[in-house]
PDB file of C-alpha atoms in Angstrom:
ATOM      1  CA  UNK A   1     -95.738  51.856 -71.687  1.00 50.00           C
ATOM      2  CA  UNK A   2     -95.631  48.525 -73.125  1.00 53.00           C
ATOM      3  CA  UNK A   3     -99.375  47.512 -71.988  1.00 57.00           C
ATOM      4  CA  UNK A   4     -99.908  51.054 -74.258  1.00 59.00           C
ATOM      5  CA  UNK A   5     -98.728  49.849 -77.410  1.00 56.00           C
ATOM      6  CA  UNK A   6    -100.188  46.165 -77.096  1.00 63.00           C
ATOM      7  CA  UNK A   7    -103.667  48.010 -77.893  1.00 71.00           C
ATOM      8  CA  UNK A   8    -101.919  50.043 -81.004  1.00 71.00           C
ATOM      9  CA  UNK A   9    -101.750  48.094 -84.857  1.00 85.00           C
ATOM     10  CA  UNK A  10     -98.748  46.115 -84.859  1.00 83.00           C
ATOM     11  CA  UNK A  11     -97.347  48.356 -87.970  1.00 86.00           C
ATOM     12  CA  UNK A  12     -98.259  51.660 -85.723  1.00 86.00           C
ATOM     13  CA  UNK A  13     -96.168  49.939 -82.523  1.00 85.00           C
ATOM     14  CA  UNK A  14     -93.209  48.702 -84.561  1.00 85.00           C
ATOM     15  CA  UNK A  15     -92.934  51.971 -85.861  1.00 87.00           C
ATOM     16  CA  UNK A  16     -93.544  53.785 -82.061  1.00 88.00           C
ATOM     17  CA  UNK A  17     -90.413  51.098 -80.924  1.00 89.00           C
ATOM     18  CA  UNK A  18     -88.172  52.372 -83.817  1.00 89.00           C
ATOM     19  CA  UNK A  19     -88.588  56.000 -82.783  1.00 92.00           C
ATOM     20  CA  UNK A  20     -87.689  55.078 -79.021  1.00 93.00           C
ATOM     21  CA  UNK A  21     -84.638  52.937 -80.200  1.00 92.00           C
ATOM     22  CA  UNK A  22     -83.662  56.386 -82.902  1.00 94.00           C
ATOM     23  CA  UNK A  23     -84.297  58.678 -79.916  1.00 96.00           C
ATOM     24  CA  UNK A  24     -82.250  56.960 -77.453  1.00 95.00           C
ATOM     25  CA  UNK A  25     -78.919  56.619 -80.417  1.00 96.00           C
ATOM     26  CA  UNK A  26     -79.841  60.544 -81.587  1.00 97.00           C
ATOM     27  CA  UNK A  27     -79.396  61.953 -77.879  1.00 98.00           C
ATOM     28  CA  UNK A  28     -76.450  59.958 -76.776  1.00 98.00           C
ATOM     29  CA  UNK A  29     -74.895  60.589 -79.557  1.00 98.00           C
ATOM     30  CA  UNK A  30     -75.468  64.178 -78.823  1.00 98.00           C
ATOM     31  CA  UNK A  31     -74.484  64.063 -75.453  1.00 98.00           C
ATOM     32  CA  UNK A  32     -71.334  63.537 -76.739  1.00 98.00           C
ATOM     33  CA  UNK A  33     -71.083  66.280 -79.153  1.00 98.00           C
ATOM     34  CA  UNK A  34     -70.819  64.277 -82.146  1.00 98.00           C
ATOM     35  CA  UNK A  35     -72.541  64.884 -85.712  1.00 98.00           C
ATOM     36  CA  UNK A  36     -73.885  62.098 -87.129  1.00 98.00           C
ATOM     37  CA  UNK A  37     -70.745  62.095 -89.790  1.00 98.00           C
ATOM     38  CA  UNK A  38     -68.760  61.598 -87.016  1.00 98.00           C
ATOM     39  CA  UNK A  39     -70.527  58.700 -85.502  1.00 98.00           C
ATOM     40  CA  UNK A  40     -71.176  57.170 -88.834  1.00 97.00           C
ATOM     41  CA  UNK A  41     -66.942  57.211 -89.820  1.00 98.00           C
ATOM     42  CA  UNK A  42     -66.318  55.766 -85.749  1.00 98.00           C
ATOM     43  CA  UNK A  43     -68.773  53.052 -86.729  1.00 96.00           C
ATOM     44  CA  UNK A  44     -67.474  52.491 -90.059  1.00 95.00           C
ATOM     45  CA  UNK A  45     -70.796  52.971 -91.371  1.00 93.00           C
ATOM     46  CA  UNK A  46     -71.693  55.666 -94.413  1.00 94.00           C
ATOM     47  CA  UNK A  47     -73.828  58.842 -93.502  1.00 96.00           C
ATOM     48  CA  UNK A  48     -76.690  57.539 -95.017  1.00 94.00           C
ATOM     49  CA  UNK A  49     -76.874  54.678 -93.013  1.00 92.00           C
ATOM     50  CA  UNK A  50     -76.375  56.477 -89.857  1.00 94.00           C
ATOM     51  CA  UNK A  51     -79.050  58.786 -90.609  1.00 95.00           C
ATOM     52  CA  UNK A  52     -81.555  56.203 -91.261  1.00 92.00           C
ATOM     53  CA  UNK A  53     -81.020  54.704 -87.895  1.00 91.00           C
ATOM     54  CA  UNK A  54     -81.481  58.018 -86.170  1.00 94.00           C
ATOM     55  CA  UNK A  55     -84.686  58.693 -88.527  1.00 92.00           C
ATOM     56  CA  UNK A  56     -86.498  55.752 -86.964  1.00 86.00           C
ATOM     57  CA  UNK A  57     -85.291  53.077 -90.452  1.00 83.00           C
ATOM     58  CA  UNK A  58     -83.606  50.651 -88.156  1.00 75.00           C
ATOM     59  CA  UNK A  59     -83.569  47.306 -90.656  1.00 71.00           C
ATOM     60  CA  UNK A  60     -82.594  44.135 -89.257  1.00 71.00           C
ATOM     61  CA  UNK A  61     -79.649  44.885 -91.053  1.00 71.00           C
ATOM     62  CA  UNK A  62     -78.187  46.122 -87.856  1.00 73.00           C
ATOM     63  CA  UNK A  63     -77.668  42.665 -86.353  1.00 68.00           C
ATOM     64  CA  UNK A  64     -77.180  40.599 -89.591  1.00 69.00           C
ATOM     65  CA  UNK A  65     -73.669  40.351 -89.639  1.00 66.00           C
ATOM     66  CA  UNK A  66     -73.530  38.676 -86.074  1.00 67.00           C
ATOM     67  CA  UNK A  67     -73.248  42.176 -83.994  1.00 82.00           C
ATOM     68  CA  UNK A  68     -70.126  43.199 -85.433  1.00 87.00           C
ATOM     69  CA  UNK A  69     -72.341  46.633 -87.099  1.00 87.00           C
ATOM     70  CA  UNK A  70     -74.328  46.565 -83.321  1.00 89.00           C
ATOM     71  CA  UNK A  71     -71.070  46.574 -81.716  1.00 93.00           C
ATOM     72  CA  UNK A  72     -69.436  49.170 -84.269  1.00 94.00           C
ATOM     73  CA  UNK A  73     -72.369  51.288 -82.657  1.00 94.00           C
ATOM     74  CA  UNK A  74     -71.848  50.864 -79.714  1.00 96.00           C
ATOM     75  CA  UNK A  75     -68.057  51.488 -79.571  1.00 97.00           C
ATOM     76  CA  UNK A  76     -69.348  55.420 -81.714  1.00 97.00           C
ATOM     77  CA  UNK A  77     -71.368  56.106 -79.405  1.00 98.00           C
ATOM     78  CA  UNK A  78     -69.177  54.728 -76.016  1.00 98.00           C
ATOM     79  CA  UNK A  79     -71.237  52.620 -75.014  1.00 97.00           C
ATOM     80  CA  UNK A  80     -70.889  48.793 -73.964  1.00 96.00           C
ATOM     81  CA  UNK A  81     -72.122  46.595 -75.947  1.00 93.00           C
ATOM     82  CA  UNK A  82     -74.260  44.774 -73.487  1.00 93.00           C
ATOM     83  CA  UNK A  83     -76.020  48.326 -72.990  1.00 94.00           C
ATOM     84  CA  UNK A  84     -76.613  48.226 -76.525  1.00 92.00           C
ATOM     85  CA  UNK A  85     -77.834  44.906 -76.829  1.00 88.00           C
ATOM     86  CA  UNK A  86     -80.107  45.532 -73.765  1.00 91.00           C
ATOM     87  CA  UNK A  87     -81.751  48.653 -75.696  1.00 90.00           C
ATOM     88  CA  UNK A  88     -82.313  46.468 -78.954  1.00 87.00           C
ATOM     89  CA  UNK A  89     -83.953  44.051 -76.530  1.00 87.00           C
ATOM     90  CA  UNK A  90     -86.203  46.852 -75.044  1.00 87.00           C
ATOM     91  CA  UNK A  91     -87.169  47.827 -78.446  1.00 85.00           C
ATOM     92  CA  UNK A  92     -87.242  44.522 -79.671  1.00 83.00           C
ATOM     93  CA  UNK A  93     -91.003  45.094 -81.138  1.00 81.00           C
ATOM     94  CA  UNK A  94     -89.393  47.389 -83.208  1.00 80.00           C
ATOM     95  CA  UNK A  95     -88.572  43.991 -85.625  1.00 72.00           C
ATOM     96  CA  UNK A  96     -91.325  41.960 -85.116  1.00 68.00           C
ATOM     97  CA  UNK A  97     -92.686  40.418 -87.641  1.00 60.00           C
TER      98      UNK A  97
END
């Protein structure tokens, strides 16, 4: 898939790596029957913000404060952090530049 979006315009594959990163947080989050109020007052995040990540509006914001927010994820959605960090790694094009 990668070799895919290395022919696409680098706005058009950052914003094809933020769907895939919102897709994969919207159906674990599912899978565990939560609403995204829910999983935004686990992470200690507001609705809003929670709903922006699952819309595809993942800002760098996420891993500003050190991965205390990425880890606040995580822990919502009961998931190890390392899992998480992997995924933000996968997806990494997501916040390139």
């Amino acid at each position: 898939m990668s070799m895919l979006f290395s022919t696409l315009n680098p706005s058009v594959r950052r914003q094809a790596w933020r769907q895939i990163f919102a897709a994969m947080i919207e159906e674990r989050r599912e899978a565990l029957g939560r609403s995204q109020m829910e999983a935004a007052r686990l992470a200690g995040m507001e609705f809003s913000e929670w709903a922006a990540i699952e819309a595809g509006h993942v800002g760098e914001d996420l891993f500003s404060d050190g991965s205390a927010r990425l880890r606040s994820v995580a822990a919502a959605l009961e998931v190890r952090f390392e899992d998480m960090a992997l995924l933000v790694y996968l997806c990494q094009d997501a916040w390139a530049a």
